[in-house]
Amino acid sequence: MEQNTTKSSINWYPGHMTKARRMMQENMKLIDLMVELVDARIPMSSRNPDIDSMARQKARMIVLNKADLADERQNDAWVAYFRNQGFSVVKVNSRKGGGLKTVQSVIQEACREKTERDRRRGILNRPVRAMVAGIPNVGKSTFINSLAGKACTKTGNKPGVTRGKQWIRLNKNVELLDTPGILWPKFEDRQVGEHLAMTGSIRDEILNQEELATGLIRFLTDRYPGILQEKYSVTETEDVYACLKEIARNRNCLLKAGELDYDKAASILLDDFRNGRLGRITIETVEDYQNE
């Protein structure tokens, strides 16, 4: 993707995220397991590299969220990739509940060594304490609420119960520590910023929608040929701006003067992609990272 997709360089790190990172660091000693949510469509770009350094001594689990929006073959490839890296992995669709039934058993498996160690020391029935972390808009709140359901409660009277986070008892075996979503200070790789923007993890108002949409058109034409033609009745060519123009014309995106509204067409395309109306699409493949 050759276009610069921002009105300025992507460098967005609000003060509350600095606070959230510090809060996570302070609470690391309270947990047994780090549960990291990533977007299954962009598993690498939606990871926060800070988490690896903070959770070095902890059991690790990757949750491929929004798996229903991603290419299933790529989901399976990413599960294998992360398992090979030493993570426990589960793929879920938090909005509809898909895959959530397996989460607690995977948590127990991820912490089996810790449980066995406790048993040898005579510590019985202490619940696994897991921190749930992820960048904004990756679906963390939906994941926790769906997992906890009506059993979601603050356990209270415990270190870590302060404003901005809470302990949630799933059952007698598992307690979750919720944390605010955090994003890293800057995107050193422009492609990471583009991928986050395409999936909606960066506020749209700081982005150039038209250039972002043409980047998506370029990707889809290359990796998923035929999708744009089927959805918008357009001709797929290397001229991505011509394709966006056709989308605008076919979807009747017009300004008051009767000129084509490219921003509206771009918004329609991005919204359709983000909500799965173009089909199941994965932007980042394991091969992309193995070939680097």
PDB file of C-alpha atoms in Angstrom:
ATOM      1  CA  MET A   1       0.000   0.000   0.000  1.00  0.00           C
ATOM      2  CA  GLU A   2       1.770   3.063  -1.257  1.00  0.00           C
ATOM      3  CA  GLN A   3      -0.527   5.808  -0.077  1.00  0.00           C
ATOM      4  CA  ASN A   4      -0.027   7.630   3.214  1.00  0.00           C
ATOM      5  CA  THR A   5      -3.364   7.106   4.959  1.00  0.00           C
ATOM      6  CA  THR A   6      -3.217   9.874   7.543  1.00  0.00           C
ATOM      7  CA  LYS A   7      -3.707  13.599   7.581  1.00  0.00           C
ATOM      8  CA  SER A   8      -0.604  13.643   9.725  1.00  0.00           C
ATOM      9  CA  SER A   9       1.680  10.803  10.744  1.00  0.00           C
ATOM     10  CA  ILE A  10      -0.052   8.174  12.853  1.00  0.00           C
ATOM     11  CA  ASN A  11       1.227   8.887  16.339  1.00  0.00           C
ATOM     12  CA  TRP A  12      -1.631   8.643  18.794  1.00  0.00           C
ATOM     13  CA  TYR A  13      -1.031   7.896  22.455  1.00  0.00           C
ATOM     14  CA  PRO A  14      -3.470   9.684  24.789  1.00  0.00           C
ATOM     15  CA  GLY A  15      -2.504  10.234  28.409  1.00  0.00           C
ATOM     16  CA  HIS A  16      -4.970   7.680  29.700  1.00  0.00           C
ATOM     17  CA  MET A  17      -3.102   4.998  27.768  1.00  0.00           C
ATOM     18  CA  THR A  18       0.133   5.861  29.536  1.00  0.00           C
ATOM     19  CA  LYS A  19      -1.755   5.484  32.802  1.00  0.00           C
ATOM     20  CA  ALA A  20      -3.236   2.169  31.679  1.00  0.00           C
ATOM     21  CA  ARG A  21       0.188   0.784  30.825  1.00  0.00           C
ATOM     22  CA  ARG A  22       1.524   1.739  34.253  1.00  0.00           C
ATOM     23  CA  MET A  23      -1.514   0.158  35.872  1.00  0.00           C
ATOM     24  CA  MET A  24      -0.912  -3.090  33.978  1.00  0.00           C
ATOM     25  CA  GLN A  25       2.728  -3.142  35.008  1.00  0.00           C
ATOM     26  CA  GLU A  26       1.811  -2.672  38.674  1.00  0.00           C
ATOM     27  CA  ASN A  27      -0.743  -5.494  38.575  1.00  0.00           C
ATOM     28  CA  MET A  28       1.462  -8.012  36.793  1.00  0.00           C
ATOM     29  CA  LYS A  29       2.540  -9.528  40.131  1.00  0.00           C
ATOM     30  CA  LEU A  30      -1.094 -10.365  40.949  1.00  0.00           C
ATOM     31  CA  ILE A  31      -1.756 -12.607  37.965  1.00  0.00           C
ATOM     32  CA  ASP A  32      -0.890 -16.090  36.707  1.00  0.00           C
ATOM     33  CA  LEU A  33      -1.901 -15.681  33.081  1.00  0.00           C
ATOM     34  CA  MET A  34      -1.894 -12.907  30.476  1.00  0.00           C
ATOM     35  CA  VAL A  35      -4.830 -13.201  28.066  1.00  0.00           C
ATOM     36  CA  GLU A  36      -4.161 -11.041  25.016  1.00  0.00           C
ATOM     37  CA  LEU A  37      -6.960 -10.302  22.558  1.00  0.00           C
ATOM     38  CA  VAL A  38      -6.007  -9.678  18.949  1.00  0.00           C
ATOM     39  CA  ASP A  39      -8.092  -9.032  15.844  1.00  0.00           C
ATOM     40  CA  ALA A  40      -8.065 -12.249  13.793  1.00  0.00           C
ATOM     41  CA  ARG A  41      -7.934 -10.195  10.572  1.00  0.00           C
ATOM     42  CA  ILE A  42      -4.682  -8.489  11.621  1.00  0.00           C
ATOM     43  CA  PRO A  43      -3.168 -10.692  14.351  1.00  0.00           C
ATOM     44  CA  MET A  44       0.258  -9.061  14.320  1.00  0.00           C
ATOM     45  CA  SER A  45      -0.689  -5.400  13.872  1.00  0.00           C
ATOM     46  CA  SER A  46      -3.277  -5.667  16.664  1.00  0.00           C
ATOM     47  CA  ARG A  47      -0.744  -6.957  19.170  1.00  0.00           C
ATOM     48  CA  ASN A  48       0.829  -4.584  21.654  1.00  0.00           C
ATOM     49  CA  PRO A  49       4.577  -5.268  21.834  1.00  0.00           C
ATOM     50  CA  ASP A  50       4.658  -3.912  25.406  1.00  0.00           C
ATOM     51  CA  ILE A  51       2.737  -6.973  26.586  1.00  0.00           C
ATOM     52  CA  ASP A  52       5.562  -9.351  25.651  1.00  0.00           C
ATOM     53  CA  SER A  53       8.012  -7.454  27.827  1.00  0.00           C
ATOM     54  CA  MET A  54       5.596  -7.008  30.733  1.00  0.00           C
ATOM     55  CA  ALA A  55       4.395 -10.626  30.820  1.00  0.00           C
ATOM     56  CA  ARG A  56       7.679 -12.454  30.258  1.00  0.00           C
ATOM     57  CA  GLN A  57       7.326 -14.594  33.396  1.00  0.00           C
ATOM     58  CA  LYS A  58       3.617 -15.371  32.971  1.00  0.00           C
ATOM     59  CA  ALA A  59       1.651 -18.055  31.180  1.00  0.00           C
ATOM     60  CA  ARG A  60       0.369 -16.626  27.891  1.00  0.00           C
ATOM     61  CA  MET A  61      -2.819 -16.988  25.902  1.00  0.00           C
ATOM     62  CA  ILE A  62      -3.803 -15.430  22.588  1.00  0.00           C
ATOM     63  CA  VAL A  63      -7.487 -14.929  21.781  1.00  0.00           C
ATOM     64  CA  LEU A  64      -8.125 -14.501  18.058  1.00  0.00           C
ATOM     65  CA  ASN A  65     -11.247 -12.367  18.365  1.00  0.00           C
ATOM     66  CA  LYS A  66     -13.591 -11.511  15.483  1.00  0.00           C
ATOM     67  CA  ALA A  67     -12.627 -14.862  13.977  1.00  0.00           C
ATOM     68  CA  ASP A  68     -15.990 -14.939  12.199  1.00  0.00           C
ATOM     69  CA  LEU A  69     -14.873 -11.939  10.108  1.00  0.00           C
ATOM     70  CA  ALA A  70     -11.557 -13.536   9.136  1.00  0.00           C
ATOM     71  CA  ASP A  71     -10.690 -16.174   6.546  1.00  0.00           C
ATOM     72  CA  GLU A  72     -11.065 -19.541   8.306  1.00  0.00           C
ATOM     73  CA  ARG A  73      -7.996 -21.075   6.654  1.00  0.00           C
ATOM     74  CA  GLN A  74      -5.945 -18.148   7.866  1.00  0.00           C
ATOM     75  CA  ASN A  75      -7.454 -18.465  11.351  1.00  0.00           C
ATOM     76  CA  ASP A  76      -6.185 -22.041  11.526  1.00  0.00           C
ATOM     77  CA  ALA A  77      -2.766 -20.981  10.230  1.00  0.00           C
ATOM     78  CA  TRP A  78      -2.494 -18.284  12.910  1.00  0.00           C
ATOM     79  CA  VAL A  79      -3.565 -20.721  15.649  1.00  0.00           C
ATOM     80  CA  ALA A  80      -0.732 -23.030  14.592  1.00  0.00           C
ATOM     81  CA  TYR A  81       1.707 -20.110  14.366  1.00  0.00           C
ATOM     82  CA  PHE A  82       1.033 -18.811  17.872  1.00  0.00           C
ATOM     83  CA  ARG A  83       1.024 -22.296  19.399  1.00  0.00           C
ATOM     84  CA  ASN A  84       4.429 -22.825  17.846  1.00  0.00           C
ATOM     85  CA  GLN A  85       5.521 -19.624  19.629  1.00  0.00           C
ATOM     86  CA  GLY A  86       4.496 -21.143  22.981  1.00  0.00           C
ATOM     87  CA  PHE A  87       1.065 -19.517  23.411  1.00  0.00           C
ATOM     88  CA  SER A  88      -2.201 -21.185  24.261  1.00  0.00           C
ATOM     89  CA  VAL A  89      -4.638 -20.091  21.557  1.00  0.00           C
ATOM     90  CA  VAL A  90      -8.385 -19.908  21.056  1.00  0.00           C
ATOM     91  CA  LYS A  91     -10.420 -18.331  18.257  1.00  0.00           C
ATOM     92  CA  VAL A  92     -13.701 -16.669  19.211  1.00  0.00           C
ATOM     93  CA  ASN A  93     -16.519 -14.473  18.018  1.00  0.00           C
ATOM     94  CA  SER A  94     -17.321 -12.500  21.153  1.00  0.00           C
ATOM     95  CA  ARG A  95     -20.382 -10.757  19.721  1.00  0.00           C
ATOM     96  CA  LYS A  96     -22.222 -13.991  18.936  1.00  0.00           C
ATOM     97  CA  GLY A  97     -20.526 -16.204  21.513  1.00  0.00           C
ATOM     98  CA  GLY A  98     -18.735 -18.509  19.083  1.00  0.00           C
ATOM     99  CA  GLY A  99     -15.786 -20.345  20.657  1.00  0.00           C
ATOM    100  CA  LEU A 100     -16.358 -18.953  24.153  1.00  0.00           C
ATOM    101  CA  LYS A 101     -17.204 -22.367  25.620  1.00  0.00           C
ATOM    102  CA  THR A 102     -13.623 -23.495  25.067  1.00  0.00           C
ATOM    103  CA  VAL A 103     -11.986 -20.462  26.711  1.00  0.00           C
ATOM    104  CA  GLN A 104     -12.096 -21.596  30.333  1.00  0.00           C
ATOM    105  CA  SER A 105     -10.682 -25.044  29.571  1.00  0.00           C
ATOM    106  CA  VAL A 106      -7.854 -23.416  27.575  1.00  0.00           C
ATOM    107  CA  ILE A 107      -7.173 -21.102  30.537  1.00  0.00           C
ATOM    108  CA  GLN A 108      -6.901 -24.113  32.842  1.00  0.00           C
ATOM    109  CA  GLU A 109      -4.604 -25.880  30.399  1.00  0.00           C
ATOM    110  CA  ALA A 110      -2.415 -22.779  30.034  1.00  0.00           C
ATOM    111  CA  CYS A 111      -1.961 -22.665  33.823  1.00  0.00           C
ATOM    112  CA  ARG A 112      -1.639 -26.393  34.438  1.00  0.00           C
ATOM    113  CA  GLU A 113       1.987 -26.070  35.585  1.00  0.00           C
ATOM    114  CA  LYS A 114       1.016 -23.369  38.072  1.00  0.00           C
ATOM    115  CA  THR A 115      -1.881 -25.474  39.382  1.00  0.00           C
ATOM    116  CA  GLU A 116       0.373 -28.507  39.806  1.00  0.00           C
ATOM    117  CA  ARG A 117       2.966 -26.381  41.591  1.00  0.00           C
ATOM    118  CA  ASP A 118       0.291 -25.068  43.974  1.00  0.00           C
ATOM    119  CA  ARG A 119      -0.909 -28.598  44.666  1.00  0.00           C
ATOM    120  CA  ARG A 120       2.579 -29.752  45.569  1.00  0.00           C
ATOM    121  CA  ARG A 121       2.838 -26.854  48.010  1.00  0.00           C
ATOM    122  CA  GLY A 122      -0.474 -27.778  49.585  1.00  0.00           C
ATOM    123  CA  ILE A 123      -2.302 -24.807  48.038  1.00  0.00           C
ATOM    124  CA  LEU A 124      -5.635 -26.156  46.849  1.00  0.00           C
ATOM    125  CA  ASN A 125      -8.511 -24.583  44.944  1.00  0.00           C
ATOM    126  CA  ARG A 126      -6.889 -21.173  44.439  1.00  0.00           C
ATOM    127  CA  PRO A 127      -8.445 -19.743  41.277  1.00  0.00           C
ATOM    128  CA  VAL A 128      -6.317 -18.889  38.260  1.00  0.00           C
ATOM    129  CA  ARG A 129      -5.985 -15.117  38.020  1.00  0.00           C
ATOM    130  CA  ALA A 130      -5.811 -13.846  34.480  1.00  0.00           C
ATOM    131  CA  MET A 131      -5.356 -10.337  33.120  1.00  0.00           C
ATOM    132  CA  VAL A 132      -7.260  -9.548  29.925  1.00  0.00           C
ATOM    133  CA  ALA A 133      -5.529  -6.998  27.713  1.00  0.00           C
ATOM    134  CA  GLY A 134      -5.790  -5.692  24.177  1.00  0.00           C
ATOM    135  CA  ILE A 135      -5.677  -2.568  22.075  1.00  0.00           C
ATOM    136  CA  PRO A 136      -8.792  -0.372  21.764  1.00  0.00           C
ATOM    137  CA  ASN A 137     -11.659  -1.695  19.625  1.00  0.00           C
ATOM    138  CA  VAL A 138     -10.341  -5.246  19.579  1.00  0.00           C
ATOM    139  CA  GLY A 139     -13.503  -6.339  21.415  1.00  0.00           C
ATOM    140  CA  LYS A 140     -12.165  -6.810  24.925  1.00  0.00           C
ATOM    141  CA  SER A 141     -15.242  -5.580  26.781  1.00  0.00           C
ATOM    142  CA  THR A 142     -17.547  -7.677  24.617  1.00  0.00           C
ATOM    143  CA  PHE A 143     -15.330 -10.708  25.195  1.00  0.00           C
ATOM    144  CA  ILE A 144     -15.368 -10.293  28.974  1.00  0.00           C
ATOM    145  CA  ASN A 145     -19.095  -9.585  29.146  1.00  0.00           C
ATOM    146  CA  SER A 146     -19.936 -12.547  26.922  1.00  0.00           C
ATOM    147  CA  LEU A 147     -17.621 -14.844  28.852  1.00  0.00           C
ATOM    148  CA  ALA A 148     -18.865 -13.738  32.259  1.00  0.00           C
ATOM    149  CA  GLY A 149     -22.528 -13.314  31.363  1.00  0.00           C
ATOM    150  CA  LYS A 150     -24.789 -12.673  34.336  1.00  0.00           C
ATOM    151  CA  ALA A 151     -22.145 -14.145  36.644  1.00  0.00           C
ATOM    152  CA  CYS A 152     -19.994 -11.049  36.095  1.00  0.00           C
ATOM    153  CA  THR A 153     -19.199  -9.630  39.532  1.00  0.00           C
ATOM    154  CA  LYS A 154     -16.567  -7.481  41.168  1.00  0.00           C
ATOM    155  CA  THR A 155     -14.913  -9.655  43.786  1.00  0.00           C
ATOM    156  CA  GLY A 156     -13.692  -6.595  45.736  1.00  0.00           C
ATOM    157  CA  ASN A 157     -11.430  -6.410  48.803  1.00  0.00           C
ATOM    158  CA  LYS A 158      -8.457  -7.412  46.709  1.00  0.00           C
ATOM    159  CA  PRO A 159      -5.397  -5.586  45.402  1.00  0.00           C
ATOM    160  CA  GLY A 160      -6.105  -4.144  41.999  1.00  0.00           C
ATOM    161  CA  VAL A 161      -9.698  -3.092  42.600  1.00  0.00           C
ATOM    162  CA  THR A 162      -9.400   0.552  41.647  1.00  0.00           C
ATOM    163  CA  ARG A 163     -11.096   2.802  39.163  1.00  0.00           C
ATOM    164  CA  GLY A 164     -10.442   1.647  35.617  1.00  0.00           C
ATOM    165  CA  LYS A 165     -10.156  -2.055  36.298  1.00  0.00           C
ATOM    166  CA  GLN A 166     -11.982  -4.769  38.178  1.00  0.00           C
ATOM    167  CA  TRP A 167     -11.699  -8.382  39.244  1.00  0.00           C
ATOM    168  CA  ILE A 168     -14.397 -10.564  37.714  1.00  0.00           C
ATOM    169  CA  ARG A 169     -15.079 -14.042  39.064  1.00  0.00           C
ATOM    170  CA  LEU A 170     -16.046 -16.386  36.240  1.00  0.00           C
ATOM    171  CA  ASN A 171     -16.363 -19.380  38.550  1.00  0.00           C
ATOM    172  CA  LYS A 172     -14.463 -20.934  41.447  1.00  0.00           C
ATOM    173  CA  ASN A 173     -11.551 -21.713  39.125  1.00  0.00           C
ATOM    174  CA  VAL A 174     -10.993 -18.470  37.207  1.00  0.00           C
ATOM    175  CA  GLU A 175     -10.878 -14.755  38.030  1.00  0.00           C
ATOM    176  CA  LEU A 176     -10.249 -12.098  35.403  1.00  0.00           C
ATOM    177  CA  LEU A 177      -8.621  -8.720  35.869  1.00  0.00           C
ATOM    178  CA  ASP A 178     -10.001  -6.305  33.305  1.00  0.00           C
ATOM    179  CA  THR A 179      -7.800  -3.429  32.128  1.00  0.00           C
ATOM    180  CA  PRO A 180      -8.332  -0.448  29.834  1.00  0.00           C
ATOM    181  CA  GLY A 181      -7.242  -0.993  26.247  1.00  0.00           C
ATOM    182  CA  ILE A 182      -3.800   0.364  25.438  1.00  0.00           C
ATOM    183  CA  LEU A 183      -2.052   1.245  22.210  1.00  0.00           C
ATOM    184  CA  TRP A 184       1.660   1.698  21.723  1.00  0.00           C
ATOM    185  CA  PRO A 185       3.218   5.206  21.484  1.00  0.00           C
ATOM    186  CA  LYS A 186       3.951   5.272  17.754  1.00  0.00           C
ATOM    187  CA  PHE A 187       3.635   3.135  14.661  1.00  0.00           C
ATOM    188  CA  GLU A 188       7.172   2.680  13.423  1.00  0.00           C
ATOM    189  CA  ASP A 189       5.830   0.565  10.559  1.00  0.00           C
ATOM    190  CA  ARG A 190       3.334   2.545   8.489  1.00  0.00           C
ATOM    191  CA  GLN A 191       1.654  -0.686   7.372  1.00  0.00           C
ATOM    192  CA  VAL A 192       0.722  -1.455  10.997  1.00  0.00           C
ATOM    193  CA  GLY A 193      -1.069   1.891  11.202  1.00  0.00           C
ATOM    194  CA  GLU A 194      -2.856   1.249   7.915  1.00  0.00           C
ATOM    195  CA  HIS A 195      -4.065  -2.178   9.011  1.00  0.00           C
ATOM    196  CA  LEU A 196      -5.316  -0.842  12.336  1.00  0.00           C
ATOM    197  CA  ALA A 197      -7.093   1.962  10.508  1.00  0.00           C
ATOM    198  CA  MET A 198      -8.761  -0.384   8.043  1.00  0.00           C
ATOM    199  CA  THR A 199     -10.250  -2.461  10.844  1.00  0.00           C
ATOM    200  CA  GLY A 200     -11.389   0.594  12.813  1.00  0.00           C
ATOM    201  CA  SER A 201      -8.901   0.600  15.691  1.00  0.00           C
ATOM    202  CA  ILE A 202      -7.959   4.237  15.047  1.00  0.00           C
ATOM    203  CA  ARG A 203     -10.533   7.018  15.063  1.00  0.00           C
ATOM    204  CA  ASP A 204     -11.722   7.757  11.547  1.00  0.00           C
ATOM    205  CA  GLU A 205     -11.557  11.528  11.988  1.00  0.00           C
ATOM    206  CA  ILE A 206      -7.739  11.482  12.014  1.00  0.00           C
ATOM    207  CA  LEU A 207      -7.559   9.543   8.754  1.00  0.00           C
ATOM    208  CA  ASN A 208      -7.807  10.255   5.041  1.00  0.00           C
ATOM    209  CA  GLN A 209     -10.712   7.935   4.200  1.00  0.00           C
ATOM    210  CA  GLU A 210     -10.222   8.078   0.450  1.00  0.00           C
ATOM    211  CA  GLU A 211      -6.592   7.005   0.563  1.00  0.00           C
ATOM    212  CA  LEU A 212      -7.348   4.317   3.136  1.00  0.00           C
ATOM    213  CA  ALA A 213     -10.127   2.942   0.922  1.00  0.00           C
ATOM    214  CA  THR A 214      -7.901   2.835  -2.154  1.00  0.00           C
ATOM    215  CA  GLY A 215      -5.335   0.921  -0.125  1.00  0.00           C
ATOM    216  CA  LEU A 216      -8.042  -1.590   0.781  1.00  0.00           C
ATOM    217  CA  ILE A 217      -9.130  -1.820  -2.871  1.00  0.00           C
ATOM    218  CA  ARG A 218      -5.533  -2.545  -3.891  1.00  0.00           C
ATOM    219  CA  PHE A 219      -5.296  -5.305  -1.272  1.00  0.00           C
ATOM    220  CA  LEU A 220      -8.656  -6.906  -2.124  1.00  0.00           C
ATOM    221  CA  THR A 221      -7.983  -6.860  -5.864  1.00  0.00           C
ATOM    222  CA  ASP A 222      -4.699  -8.672  -5.228  1.00  0.00           C
ATOM    223  CA  ARG A 223      -5.673 -11.168  -2.499  1.00  0.00           C
ATOM    224  CA  TYR A 224      -9.435 -11.601  -2.922  1.00  0.00           C
ATOM    225  CA  PRO A 225     -10.148 -10.993  -6.623  1.00  0.00           C
ATOM    226  CA  GLY A 226     -13.810 -10.863  -7.560  1.00  0.00           C
ATOM    227  CA  ILE A 227     -15.161  -9.640  -4.224  1.00  0.00           C
ATOM    228  CA  LEU A 228     -15.430  -5.981  -5.247  1.00  0.00           C
ATOM    229  CA  GLN A 229     -16.954  -6.874  -8.597  1.00  0.00           C
ATOM    230  CA  GLU A 230     -19.566  -9.071  -6.932  1.00  0.00           C
ATOM    231  CA  LYS A 231     -20.423  -6.559  -4.199  1.00  0.00           C
ATOM    232  CA  TYR A 232     -20.370  -3.278  -6.123  1.00  0.00           C
ATOM    233  CA  SER A 233     -20.580  -4.312  -9.813  1.00  0.00           C
ATOM    234  CA  VAL A 234     -17.251  -2.629 -10.559  1.00  0.00           C
ATOM    235  CA  THR A 235     -14.387  -3.474 -12.880  1.00  0.00           C
ATOM    236  CA  GLU A 236     -11.339  -4.589 -10.912  1.00  0.00           C
ATOM    237  CA  THR A 237      -8.208  -3.029 -12.397  1.00  0.00           C
ATOM    238  CA  GLU A 238      -4.876  -1.708 -11.154  1.00  0.00           C
ATOM    239  CA  ASP A 239      -6.416   1.778 -11.223  1.00  0.00           C
ATOM    240  CA  VAL A 240      -7.775   1.806  -7.659  1.00  0.00           C
ATOM    241  CA  TYR A 241      -9.135   5.348  -7.986  1.00  0.00           C
ATOM    242  CA  ALA A 242     -11.195   4.327 -11.004  1.00  0.00           C
ATOM    243  CA  CYS A 243     -12.599   1.486  -8.901  1.00  0.00           C
ATOM    244  CA  LEU A 244     -13.517   3.864  -6.076  1.00  0.00           C
ATOM    245  CA  LYS A 245     -15.145   6.166  -8.658  1.00  0.00           C
ATOM    246  CA  GLU A 246     -17.282   3.257  -9.901  1.00  0.00           C
ATOM    247  CA  ILE A 247     -18.314   2.398  -6.342  1.00  0.00           C
ATOM    248  CA  ALA A 248     -19.351   6.023  -5.829  1.00  0.00           C
ATOM    249  CA  ARG A 249     -21.346   6.035  -9.059  1.00  0.00           C
ATOM    250  CA  ASN A 250     -23.008   2.657  -8.496  1.00  0.00           C
ATOM    251  CA  ARG A 251     -23.943   3.494  -4.902  1.00  0.00           C
ATOM    252  CA  ASN A 252     -25.230   6.932  -5.896  1.00  0.00           C
ATOM    253  CA  CYS A 253     -22.740   8.786  -3.691  1.00  0.00           C
ATOM    254  CA  LEU A 254     -23.319  12.362  -4.828  1.00  0.00           C
ATOM    255  CA  LEU A 255     -22.505  15.830  -3.548  1.00  0.00           C
ATOM    256  CA  LYS A 256     -25.049  18.666  -3.803  1.00  0.00           C
ATOM    257  CA  ALA A 257     -23.605  19.813  -7.108  1.00  0.00           C
ATOM    258  CA  GLY A 258     -24.104  16.328  -8.557  1.00  0.00           C
ATOM    259  CA  GLU A 259     -20.396  15.466  -8.367  1.00  0.00           C
ATOM    260  CA  LEU A 260     -19.329  12.086  -7.043  1.00  0.00           C
ATOM    261  CA  ASP A 261     -18.737  11.923  -3.280  1.00  0.00           C
ATOM    262  CA  TYR A 262     -15.570   9.869  -2.943  1.00  0.00           C
ATOM    263  CA  ASP A 263     -15.459  10.206   0.838  1.00  0.00           C
ATOM    264  CA  LYS A 264     -18.923   8.659   1.133  1.00  0.00           C
ATOM    265  CA  ALA A 265     -17.959   5.823  -1.219  1.00  0.00           C
ATOM    266  CA  ALA A 266     -14.807   5.227   0.822  1.00  0.00           C
ATOM    267  CA  SER A 267     -16.848   5.173   4.020  1.00  0.00           C
ATOM    268  CA  ILE A 268     -19.281   2.615   2.552  1.00  0.00           C
ATOM    269  CA  LEU A 269     -16.420   0.342   1.464  1.00  0.00           C
ATOM    270  CA  LEU A 270     -14.624   0.513   4.817  1.00  0.00           C
ATOM    271  CA  ASP A 271     -17.837  -0.042   6.764  1.00  0.00           C
ATOM    272  CA  ASP A 272     -18.750  -3.053   4.616  1.00  0.00           C
ATOM    273  CA  PHE A 273     -15.293  -4.547   5.191  1.00  0.00           C
ATOM    274  CA  ARG A 274     -15.264  -3.898   8.941  1.00  0.00           C
ATOM    275  CA  ASN A 275     -18.662  -5.496   9.417  1.00  0.00           C
ATOM    276  CA  GLY A 276     -18.052  -8.578   7.309  1.00  0.00           C
ATOM    277  CA  ARG A 277     -20.348  -7.643   4.430  1.00  0.00           C
ATOM    278  CA  LEU A 278     -17.581  -8.346   1.914  1.00  0.00           C
ATOM    279  CA  GLY A 279     -17.139 -11.865   3.288  1.00  0.00           C
ATOM    280  CA  ARG A 280     -14.470 -13.354   5.535  1.00  0.00           C
ATOM    281  CA  ILE A 281     -11.213 -11.543   4.852  1.00  0.00           C
ATOM    282  CA  THR A 282      -7.812 -11.705   6.549  1.00  0.00           C
ATOM    283  CA  ILE A 283      -5.367  -8.896   5.821  1.00  0.00           C
ATOM    284  CA  GLU A 284      -2.282 -10.418   7.477  1.00  0.00           C
ATOM    285  CA  THR A 285      -1.220 -13.974   6.710  1.00  0.00           C
ATOM    286  CA  VAL A 286       1.372 -16.120   8.436  1.00  0.00           C
ATOM    287  CA  GLU A 287       3.240 -16.277   5.120  1.00  0.00           C
ATOM    288  CA  ASP A 288       3.583 -12.484   5.082  1.00  0.00           C
ATOM    289  CA  TYR A 289       5.561 -12.650   8.315  1.00  0.00           C
ATOM    290  CA  GLN A 290       7.491 -15.805   7.560  1.00  0.00           C
ATOM    291  CA  ASN A 291       8.739 -14.242   4.326  1.00  0.00           C
ATOM    292  CA  GLU A 292      10.019 -11.079   6.002  1.00  0.00           C
TER     293      GLU A 292
END
